[in-house]
Amino acid sequence: MTKQKVAIIGAGIVGASAAYILSKEPHIDLTVYDEGTGQGTSAAAGIISPWLSKRRNKKWYNMVKEGAAFYPDFLNSVMDGESVPSSVYKRVGTLLFKHKDKQLKELFDIGLKRRIHAPEIGELAILSPQEIKELVPIYTKNKSALYASGGARVDGEKLVDLLLKKAVSNGARLIREQVKLERNNHAYAISYGSKKDSADTVILAAAAWLPKLLEPLGYSVDVRPQKGQLVEVALNGYETEDWPVIMPEGERDIIPFEGGSVVIGATHENDKGFDLEIEKETLSAMIKEASHSFSDHFSSSSITSYRSGTRAYTSDFAPFMGEVPELENVYAASGLGSTGLTAGPLVGKCLSELVLNRKTSLPLEDYPINQYVKKTR
Ligand SMILES: Cc1cc2nc3c(=O)[nH]c(=O)nc-3n(C[C@H](O)[C@H](O)[C@H](O)COP(=O)(O)OP(=O)(O)OC[C@H]3O[C@@H](n4cnc5c(N)ncnc54)[C@H](O)[C@@H]3O)c2cc1C
């Protein structure tokens, strides 16, 4: 049997999820290319809690709602009967803060309505400062918060490693190189260094770097990079594994992982291009904010690591996916912005469904690629 040669360029959460799914198909010969510098997925904070956003874009909401709902089933299939390591993914709940109690009540009502179509939100309750302290003993403020038990945290880097390991053990090849895409008669050439591979079908899961791949082929791509920096601190002496994700008012979230490790972030920097430089003052400012919004304990916590990565945004903040116009059998997705870790596995599944010629799990007409990727020459 001649196998269908499929190439995936980019192995963040989207490409790695597609790789895992396609690696199980016996008729596919799969190669995954990933350079990795600045990858959004491995820099991400790890919040999976899209339901209480006030953003009004219904198509985006449907993508992230379905994306969050897909996680448990997807991970169970990846783990093949074994339990999902809690260092990779855990449903710990979310605590959401607002300046005014009235806003919390409004959000609570929105949550109740949305739960009808998204039961994964789980239990909803407005918790008093004392009740918050019972969940997270370091809480030192005096505000109430909305709690949703279905919120989860995920370590993007560990999840991608897991997916790629499974894909490779299923027979996929993984090449850690930056590649170029070219047309090659009726197929495609993927080149890196002095090497050139061929493919019948290509998935471009290159996020913020999609313009760099497609512009040489005569395309204009409406995707821009946004820099995000995060800091990780140690809260020695606390067992943080089951603490909920904490979302204070504003952009700085607090994501407890295991062993006293807590991630704080992130920045949303639109004027830095692909810059990845870490600014020590920015990290200190984020810790200060966490200490101001949630707990004085952060002011005495020590920094254990930091990271920075690149998000991909379209000019109207909407994500897209589908077949690249005039490039038969080349499929792409991008523009997942600040919720791509939530949507990523499901978007990867949709791209693999396109390769397999199956109906996609999300309606493609809601995320039209030709609005953002245009052939100009
Ligand atoms: C600081 C930060 C915090 C975030 N927090 C959250 C969060 O809490 N929740 C959430 O849902 N989302 C979050 N996000 C957003 C989320 O991380 C991204 O939207 C998502 O990871 C994008 O996944 P992706 O697979 O599309 O792209 P990426 O993860 O960016 O992967 C793209 C990959 O393609 C590779 N690539 C590109 N071009 C080439 C080429 N020519 N050759 C080889 N390889 C190539 C890159 O090297 C990269 O590895 C955050 C993002 C950042 C930066």
Tab-separated table of C-alpha atoms and ligand atoms in Angstrom:
chain	number	residue	atom	x	y	z
A	1	MET	CA	0.000	0.000	0.000
A	2	THR	CA	1.340	3.469	-0.887
A	3	LYS	CA	1.040	5.605	2.171
A	4	GLN	CA	-0.190	9.221	2.173
A	5	LYS	CA	2.808	11.392	3.066
A	6	VAL	CA	1.711	13.992	5.588
A	7	ALA	CA	3.926	16.775	6.983
A	8	ILE	CA	3.042	18.867	10.019
A	9	ILE	CA	4.977	22.120	10.365
A	10	GLY	CA	4.818	23.400	13.947
A	11	ALA	CA	4.382	21.229	17.025
A	12	GLY	CA	2.850	23.444	19.648
A	13	ILE	CA	-0.455	22.222	21.057
A	14	VAL	CA	-2.217	22.344	17.655
A	15	GLY	CA	0.441	20.519	15.632
A	16	ALA	CA	1.263	18.014	18.396
A	17	SER	CA	-2.434	17.124	18.859
A	18	ALA	CA	-2.860	16.620	15.108
A	19	ALA	CA	0.359	14.575	15.079
A	20	TYR	CA	-0.865	12.270	17.828
A	21	ILE	CA	-4.216	11.717	16.076
A	22	LEU	CA	-2.741	11.152	12.589
A	23	SER	CA	0.056	8.899	13.896
A	24	LYS	CA	-2.614	6.296	14.657
A	25	GLU	CA	-3.688	6.054	11.001
A	26	PRO	CA	-1.987	3.093	9.331
A	27	HIS	CA	-2.244	4.611	5.832
A	28	ILE	CA	-0.341	7.773	6.806
A	29	ASP	CA	3.420	8.301	6.725
A	30	LEU	CA	3.864	11.244	9.105
A	31	THR	CA	6.718	13.695	9.648
A	32	VAL	CA	6.524	16.535	12.169
A	33	TYR	CA	8.830	19.567	11.939
A	34	ASP	CA	9.231	21.932	14.855
A	35	GLU	CA	11.883	24.524	15.525
A	36	GLY	CA	10.386	25.560	18.874
A	37	THR	CA	11.911	28.976	19.669
A	38	GLY	CA	9.295	31.252	21.230
A	39	GLN	CA	6.575	28.600	21.044
A	40	GLY	CA	3.348	29.849	22.635
A	41	THR	CA	2.423	26.460	24.063
A	42	SER	CA	5.533	25.885	26.149
A	43	ALA	CA	5.380	29.453	27.502
A	44	ALA	CA	1.665	29.399	28.315
A	45	ALA	CA	0.201	29.958	31.755
A	46	GLY	CA	-2.053	26.932	31.447
A	47	ILE	CA	-5.567	28.130	32.231
A	48	ILE	CA	-8.491	26.166	30.822
A	49	SER	CA	-11.480	28.177	31.952
A	50	PRO	CA	-13.150	29.976	29.062
A	51	TRP	CA	-16.769	30.119	30.205
A	52	LEU	CA	-16.868	33.305	32.228
A	53	SER	CA	-15.254	35.619	29.713
A	54	LYS	CA	-17.320	38.653	28.768
A	55	ARG	CA	-15.945	38.582	25.222
A	56	ARG	CA	-18.922	38.656	22.864
A	57	ASN	CA	-17.611	36.730	19.867
A	58	LYS	CA	-19.919	33.676	19.804
A	59	LYS	CA	-17.852	31.693	17.297
A	60	TRP	CA	-14.735	32.148	19.393
A	61	TYR	CA	-16.711	31.170	22.504
A	62	ASN	CA	-17.972	28.026	20.823
A	63	MET	CA	-14.413	27.066	19.882
A	64	VAL	CA	-13.018	27.474	23.399
A	65	LYS	CA	-16.059	25.978	25.119
A	66	GLU	CA	-15.863	22.884	22.920
A	67	GLY	CA	-12.069	22.907	23.305
A	68	ALA	CA	-12.290	22.807	27.101
A	69	ALA	CA	-14.928	20.060	26.949
A	70	PHE	CA	-12.722	17.994	24.624
A	71	TYR	CA	-9.698	17.904	26.989
A	72	PRO	CA	-10.682	15.065	29.358
A	73	ASP	CA	-11.725	12.658	26.574
A	74	PHE	CA	-8.705	13.530	24.486
A	75	LEU	CA	-6.294	12.978	27.376
A	76	ASN	CA	-7.963	9.710	28.327
A	77	SER	CA	-7.445	8.467	24.784
A	78	VAL	CA	-3.802	9.637	24.840
A	79	MET	CA	-3.189	7.878	28.177
A	80	ASP	CA	-4.810	4.695	26.885
A	81	GLY	CA	-6.334	3.563	30.185
A	82	GLU	CA	-3.663	5.003	32.491
A	83	SER	CA	-4.526	8.035	34.594
A	84	VAL	CA	-3.578	11.493	33.334
A	85	PRO	CA	-0.544	12.747	35.333
A	86	SER	CA	-1.681	15.664	37.499
A	87	SER	CA	1.540	17.479	36.581
A	88	VAL	CA	0.191	17.610	33.002
A	89	TYR	CA	-3.513	18.408	33.506
A	90	LYS	CA	-5.827	18.684	36.459
A	91	ARG	CA	-9.310	20.020	37.064
A	92	VAL	CA	-8.756	22.172	40.112
A	93	GLY	CA	-11.486	24.797	39.650
A	94	THR	CA	-11.162	28.533	39.013
A	95	LEU	CA	-11.530	31.518	41.340
A	96	LEU	CA	-12.539	34.684	39.537
A	97	PHE	CA	-12.365	38.116	41.142
A	98	LYS	CA	-14.159	41.342	40.208
A	99	HIS	CA	-13.849	44.847	41.613
A	100	LYS	CA	-17.475	44.925	42.780
A	101	ASP	CA	-19.728	42.276	44.322
A	102	LYS	CA	-22.450	43.321	41.856
A	103	GLN	CA	-20.190	42.242	38.967
A	104	LEU	CA	-19.625	38.871	40.636
A	105	LYS	CA	-23.363	38.315	40.834
A	106	GLU	CA	-23.730	39.238	37.132
A	107	LEU	CA	-20.999	36.780	36.246
A	108	PHE	CA	-22.596	34.116	38.404
A	109	ASP	CA	-25.848	34.571	36.418
A	110	ILE	CA	-23.945	34.388	33.103
A	111	GLY	CA	-22.288	31.204	34.361
A	112	LEU	CA	-25.644	29.623	35.257
A	113	LYS	CA	-26.969	30.371	31.754
A	114	ARG	CA	-23.853	29.115	30.008
A	115	ARG	CA	-23.790	25.950	32.096
A	116	ILE	CA	-26.939	24.747	30.318
A	117	HIS	CA	-24.795	24.211	27.192
A	118	ALA	CA	-21.487	23.715	28.995
A	119	PRO	CA	-22.033	21.391	31.973
A	120	GLU	CA	-18.241	21.113	32.281
A	121	ILE	CA	-18.312	24.496	34.107
A	122	GLY	CA	-19.262	22.353	37.107
A	123	GLU	CA	-20.379	23.769	40.423
A	124	LEU	CA	-20.728	27.578	40.585
A	125	ALA	CA	-20.665	29.549	43.825
A	126	ILE	CA	-19.744	32.953	45.171
A	127	LEU	CA	-17.238	32.261	47.943
A	128	SER	CA	-16.627	34.507	50.963
A	129	PRO	CA	-13.042	35.470	51.894
A	130	GLN	CA	-13.143	32.786	54.628
A	131	GLU	CA	-14.263	30.112	52.143
A	132	ILE	CA	-11.494	31.193	49.734
A	133	LYS	CA	-8.975	30.837	52.556
A	134	GLU	CA	-10.150	27.277	53.127
A	135	LEU	CA	-9.313	26.469	49.487
A	136	VAL	CA	-6.117	28.544	49.321
A	137	PRO	CA	-4.669	29.106	52.810
A	138	ILE	CA	-2.342	31.946	51.719
A	139	TYR	CA	-5.266	34.270	50.831
A	140	THR	CA	-4.832	37.523	52.764
A	141	LYS	CA	-7.406	39.840	51.143
A	142	ASN	CA	-10.991	40.538	51.966
A	143	LYS	CA	-12.860	40.093	48.699
A	144	SER	CA	-15.298	37.406	47.575
A	145	ALA	CA	-14.807	35.462	44.328
A	146	LEU	CA	-16.786	33.371	41.886
A	147	TYR	CA	-15.759	29.720	41.950
A	148	ALA	CA	-16.279	27.323	39.022
A	149	SER	CA	-15.268	23.762	39.844
A	150	GLY	CA	-14.709	22.720	36.193
A	151	GLY	CA	-11.719	25.002	35.567
A	152	ALA	CA	-8.449	23.241	34.869
A	153	ARG	CA	-4.745	23.896	34.549
A	154	VAL	CA	-2.464	22.325	31.981
A	155	ASP	CA	1.306	22.349	31.525
A	156	GLY	CA	1.576	23.013	27.778
A	157	GLU	CA	5.189	21.911	27.466
A	158	LYS	CA	4.600	18.604	29.252
A	159	LEU	CA	1.452	17.929	27.246
A	160	VAL	CA	3.197	18.544	23.919
A	161	ASP	CA	6.094	16.283	25.001
A	162	LEU	CA	3.606	13.549	25.853
A	163	LEU	CA	1.737	13.883	22.550
A	164	LEU	CA	4.923	13.870	20.491
A	165	LYS	CA	6.344	10.868	22.382
A	166	LYS	CA	3.135	8.934	21.615
A	167	ALA	CA	3.207	10.041	17.972
A	168	VAL	CA	6.838	8.945	17.598
A	169	SER	CA	6.116	5.609	19.266
A	170	ASN	CA	3.302	5.177	16.728
A	171	GLY	CA	5.866	5.628	13.935
A	172	ALA	CA	5.931	9.395	13.214
A	173	ARG	CA	9.260	11.125	12.554
A	174	LEU	CA	10.072	14.301	14.520
A	175	ILE	CA	12.549	16.779	13.051
A	176	ARG	CA	13.603	19.702	15.239
A	177	GLU	CA	14.461	22.135	12.451
A	178	GLN	CA	13.120	25.335	10.974
A	179	VAL	CA	11.731	24.469	7.548
A	180	LYS	CA	10.509	26.124	4.369
A	181	LEU	CA	7.529	25.059	2.306
A	182	GLU	CA	7.687	24.952	-1.493
A	183	ARG	CA	5.448	23.658	-4.233
A	184	ASN	CA	6.788	20.597	-5.997
A	185	ASN	CA	4.655	19.761	-9.070
A	186	HIS	CA	1.545	18.138	-7.569
A	187	ALA	CA	3.087	17.724	-4.143
A	188	TYR	CA	5.052	19.846	-1.663
A	189	ALA	CA	8.693	20.094	-0.649
A	190	ILE	CA	9.746	20.759	2.927
A	191	SER	CA	13.338	21.976	3.047
A	192	TYR	CA	15.788	22.461	5.907
A	193	GLY	CA	19.570	22.818	5.712
A	194	SER	CA	20.632	20.894	2.627
A	195	LYS	CA	17.726	18.424	2.959
A	196	LYS	CA	14.434	18.307	1.126
A	197	ASP	CA	11.497	16.023	2.020
A	198	SER	CA	8.319	15.668	0.017
A	199	ALA	CA	4.715	15.515	1.205
A	200	ASP	CA	1.293	15.039	-0.415
A	201	THR	CA	-0.538	16.797	2.380
A	202	VAL	CA	0.691	19.500	4.775
A	203	ILE	CA	-0.623	20.929	8.053
A	204	LEU	CA	0.693	24.398	8.907
A	205	ALA	CA	0.391	24.714	12.676
A	206	ALA	CA	2.914	27.524	12.785
A	207	ALA	CA	0.867	30.093	14.781
A	208	ALA	CA	2.592	33.506	14.724
A	209	TRP	CA	5.105	32.255	12.151
A	210	LEU	CA	2.485	31.379	9.507
A	211	PRO	CA	3.190	34.575	7.492
A	212	LYS	CA	6.878	33.591	7.271
A	213	LEU	CA	5.919	30.231	5.755
A	214	LEU	CA	3.322	31.497	3.308
A	215	GLU	CA	4.637	34.884	2.178
A	216	PRO	CA	7.377	33.332	-0.009
A	217	LEU	CA	4.564	31.461	-1.827
A	218	GLY	CA	2.810	34.735	-2.654
A	219	TYR	CA	0.397	35.090	0.280
A	220	SER	CA	-0.465	37.896	2.629
A	221	VAL	CA	-1.383	36.595	6.069
A	222	ASP	CA	-3.238	38.642	8.666
A	223	VAL	CA	-1.429	37.304	11.736
A	224	ARG	CA	0.811	39.257	14.105
A	225	PRO	CA	2.933	38.234	17.108
A	226	GLN	CA	2.275	39.282	20.698
A	227	LYS	CA	4.911	38.754	23.388
A	228	GLY	CA	3.989	37.234	26.756
A	229	GLN	CA	6.265	36.944	29.812
A	230	LEU	CA	5.577	34.788	32.874
A	231	VAL	CA	7.278	34.179	36.178
A	232	GLU	CA	7.255	31.060	38.361
A	233	VAL	CA	7.717	31.340	42.121
A	234	ALA	CA	8.103	28.840	44.962
A	235	LEU	CA	5.814	28.970	47.961
A	236	ASN	CA	7.899	26.784	50.233
A	237	GLY	CA	6.031	24.680	52.745
A	238	TYR	CA	2.681	24.696	50.897
A	239	GLU	CA	1.114	21.834	48.975
A	240	THR	CA	-0.369	23.652	46.009
A	241	GLU	CA	-1.425	20.740	43.793
A	242	ASP	CA	-5.155	21.143	44.395
A	243	TRP	CA	-5.353	24.918	44.636
A	244	PRO	CA	-7.661	26.455	42.031
A	245	VAL	CA	-6.521	28.703	39.217
A	246	ILE	CA	-6.815	32.299	40.460
A	247	MET	CA	-7.954	35.048	38.090
A	248	PRO	CA	-7.811	38.478	39.757
A	249	GLU	CA	-9.313	41.477	37.937
A	250	GLY	CA	-6.849	42.459	35.180
A	251	GLU	CA	-4.367	40.502	33.122
A	252	ARG	CA	-2.190	38.837	35.771
A	253	ASP	CA	-3.392	35.382	36.686
A	254	ILE	CA	-2.029	33.025	39.346
A	255	ILE	CA	-1.759	29.358	38.446
A	256	PRO	CA	-0.692	26.964	41.205
A	257	PHE	CA	0.973	23.731	40.062
A	258	GLU	CA	2.433	20.964	42.238
A	259	GLY	CA	5.045	21.191	44.999
A	260	GLY	CA	4.587	24.838	45.919
A	261	SER	CA	5.209	26.030	42.374
A	262	VAL	CA	3.033	28.928	41.241
A	263	VAL	CA	3.025	30.616	37.831
A	264	ILE	CA	2.160	34.332	37.673
A	265	GLY	CA	1.440	36.148	34.442
A	266	ALA	CA	1.265	37.088	31.787
A	267	THR	CA	2.181	40.229	29.894
A	268	HIS	CA	0.458	41.081	26.599
A	269	GLU	CA	3.010	43.118	24.639
A	270	ASN	CA	1.934	44.142	21.163
A	271	ASP	CA	4.942	46.212	20.154
A	272	LYS	CA	7.757	43.684	20.638
A	273	GLY	CA	7.432	41.460	17.551
A	274	PHE	CA	9.192	38.111	18.131
A	275	ASP	CA	11.391	39.465	20.936
A	276	LEU	CA	11.729	36.984	23.831
A	277	GLU	CA	13.862	38.992	26.208
A	278	ILE	CA	12.945	38.643	29.869
A	279	GLU	CA	12.700	41.921	31.763
A	280	LYS	CA	13.472	41.489	35.443
A	281	GLU	CA	11.427	44.590	36.378
A	282	THR	CA	8.381	43.141	34.597
A	283	LEU	CA	8.691	39.898	36.564
A	284	SER	CA	8.960	41.796	39.850
A	285	ALA	CA	5.959	43.926	38.900
A	286	MET	CA	3.871	40.789	38.242
A	287	ILE	CA	4.803	39.331	41.639
A	288	LYS	CA	3.927	42.650	43.270
A	289	GLU	CA	0.532	42.625	41.566
A	290	ALA	CA	-0.171	39.069	42.774
A	291	SER	CA	0.765	40.148	46.252
A	292	HIS	CA	-1.507	43.181	45.964
A	293	SER	CA	-4.481	41.315	44.473
A	294	PHE	CA	-4.365	37.977	46.301
A	295	SER	CA	-1.759	37.320	48.960
A	296	ASP	CA	1.023	39.142	50.809
A	297	HIS	CA	2.886	35.807	50.839
A	298	PHE	CA	3.979	36.428	47.253
A	299	SER	CA	6.155	39.338	48.306
A	300	SER	CA	8.451	36.914	50.139
A	301	SER	CA	8.315	34.121	47.513
A	302	SER	CA	11.427	33.306	45.493
A	303	ILE	CA	11.594	33.246	41.684
A	304	THR	CA	12.377	29.739	40.419
A	305	SER	CA	12.024	30.309	36.681
A	306	TYR	CA	10.592	32.572	34.013
A	307	ARG	CA	9.711	32.263	30.397
A	308	SER	CA	8.497	34.219	27.448
A	309	GLY	CA	6.663	33.217	24.293
A	310	THR	CA	4.700	34.473	21.326
A	311	ARG	CA	0.929	34.461	20.823
A	312	ALA	CA	-0.637	34.727	17.359
A	313	TYR	CA	-3.386	37.295	16.737
A	314	THR	CA	-5.405	38.301	13.698
A	315	SER	CA	-6.398	41.964	13.292
A	316	ASP	CA	-9.937	41.262	14.575
A	317	PHE	CA	-8.754	38.771	17.263
A	318	ALA	CA	-10.686	35.876	15.654
A	319	PRO	CA	-9.105	32.456	15.035
A	320	PHE	CA	-9.203	30.716	11.650
A	321	MET	CA	-8.606	27.293	10.136
A	322	GLY	CA	-9.125	25.430	6.886
A	323	GLU	CA	-7.533	24.711	3.528
A	324	VAL	CA	-5.125	27.421	2.345
A	325	PRO	CA	-6.698	29.099	-0.729
A	326	GLU	CA	-5.174	27.736	-3.968
A	327	LEU	CA	-2.904	25.287	-2.111
A	328	GLU	CA	-4.689	21.997	-2.400
A	329	ASN	CA	-4.174	19.659	0.575
A	330	VAL	CA	-2.427	22.305	2.661
A	331	TYR	CA	-4.365	23.048	5.856
A	332	ALA	CA	-3.630	25.750	8.406
A	333	ALA	CA	-4.900	27.212	11.662
A	334	SER	CA	-3.750	30.304	13.527
A	335	GLY	CA	-4.900	33.360	15.450
A	336	LEU	CA	-5.699	31.437	18.631
A	337	GLY	CA	-4.490	34.375	20.741
A	338	SER	CA	-4.563	34.014	24.503
A	339	THR	CA	-6.863	30.980	24.570
A	340	GLY	CA	-5.000	28.669	22.202
A	341	LEU	CA	-4.026	26.187	24.839
A	342	THR	CA	-7.732	25.730	25.562
A	343	ALA	CA	-8.759	25.371	21.911
A	344	GLY	CA	-5.550	23.696	20.670
A	345	PRO	CA	-6.332	19.959	20.945
A	346	LEU	CA	-9.718	20.402	19.266
A	347	VAL	CA	-8.271	22.621	16.516
A	348	GLY	CA	-5.571	19.975	15.970
A	349	LYS	CA	-8.322	17.383	15.727
A	350	CYS	CA	-10.155	19.477	13.092
A	351	LEU	CA	-6.979	19.776	11.012
A	352	SER	CA	-6.478	16.023	11.177
A	353	GLU	CA	-10.119	15.517	10.152
A	354	LEU	CA	-9.438	17.672	7.073
A	355	VAL	CA	-6.453	15.479	6.200
A	356	LEU	CA	-8.618	12.385	6.644
A	357	ASN	CA	-11.398	13.904	4.550
A	358	ARG	CA	-13.877	13.722	7.424
A	359	LYS	CA	-16.443	16.183	8.703
A	360	THR	CA	-14.738	18.584	11.102
A	361	SER	CA	-15.715	18.715	14.782
A	362	LEU	CA	-16.073	22.522	14.544
A	363	PRO	CA	-17.882	24.252	11.627
A	364	LEU	CA	-15.173	25.621	9.306
A	365	GLU	CA	-17.465	28.372	8.024
A	366	ASP	CA	-17.235	29.983	11.473
A	367	TYR	CA	-13.440	30.332	11.160
A	368	PRO	CA	-12.919	31.266	7.484
A	369	ILE	CA	-9.275	31.048	6.508
A	370	ASN	CA	-9.726	33.033	3.286
A	371	GLN	CA	-10.516	36.131	5.314
A	372	TYR	CA	-6.981	36.074	6.752
A	373	VAL	CA	-4.846	34.227	4.194
A	374	LYS	CA	-4.934	35.773	0.715
A	375	LYS	CA	-3.064	34.972	-2.474
A	376	THR	CA	-1.569	38.231	-3.689
A	377	ARG	CA	0.680	37.095	-6.535
B	1	LIG	C1	2.688	33.846	28.083
B	1	LIG	C2	1.519	33.115	27.481
B	1	LIG	C3	0.493	32.673	28.312
B	1	LIG	C4	-0.594	31.972	27.768
B	1	LIG	N1	-1.550	31.465	28.606
B	1	LIG	C5	-2.586	30.742	28.094
B	1	LIG	C6	-3.551	30.166	28.959
B	1	LIG	O1	-3.461	30.271	30.177
B	1	LIG	N2	-4.598	29.481	28.394
B	1	LIG	C7	-4.722	29.335	27.050
B	1	LIG	O2	-5.693	28.718	26.604
B	1	LIG	N3	-3.801	29.862	26.202
B	1	LIG	C8	-2.747	30.565	26.695
B	1	LIG	N4	-1.820	31.130	25.858
B	1	LIG	C9	-2.007	31.019	24.415
B	1	LIG	C10	-1.538	29.686	23.890
B	1	LIG	O3	-0.326	29.339	24.492
B	1	LIG	C11	-1.367	29.726	22.384
B	1	LIG	O4	-2.495	30.299	21.751
B	1	LIG	C12	-1.224	28.295	21.849
B	1	LIG	O5	-0.242	27.621	22.578
B	1	LIG	C13	-0.897	28.310	20.371
B	1	LIG	O6	-0.626	27.005	19.967
B	1	LIG	P1	-0.138	26.691	18.510
B	1	LIG	O7	0.121	25.240	18.442
B	1	LIG	O8	-1.064	27.338	17.531
B	1	LIG	O9	1.240	27.519	18.354
B	1	LIG	P2	2.618	27.467	19.136
B	1	LIG	O10	2.482	26.793	20.436
B	1	LIG	O11	3.174	28.837	19.126
B	1	LIG	O12	3.494	26.514	18.219
B	1	LIG	C14	3.900	26.867	16.936
B	1	LIG	C15	5.171	26.086	16.646
B	1	LIG	O13	5.458	26.167	15.249
B	1	LIG	C16	6.866	26.189	15.124
B	1	LIG	N5	7.204	26.703	13.801
B	1	LIG	C17	6.739	27.838	13.211
B	1	LIG	N6	7.283	27.985	11.988
B	1	LIG	C18	8.085	26.929	11.801
B	1	LIG	C19	8.942	26.519	10.726
B	1	LIG	N7	9.067	27.235	9.612
B	1	LIG	N8	9.652	25.373	10.873
B	1	LIG	C20	9.561	24.624	11.998
B	1	LIG	N9	8.781	24.968	13.047
B	1	LIG	C21	8.053	26.106	12.958
B	1	LIG	C22	7.288	27.126	16.243
B	1	LIG	O14	8.690	27.001	16.499
B	1	LIG	C23	6.393	26.636	17.369
B	1	LIG	O15	7.039	25.604	18.090
B	1	LIG	C24	-0.684	31.780	26.371
B	1	LIG	C25	0.341	32.227	25.541
B	1	LIG	C26	1.448	32.875	26.087
B	1	LIG	C27	2.578	33.318	25.177
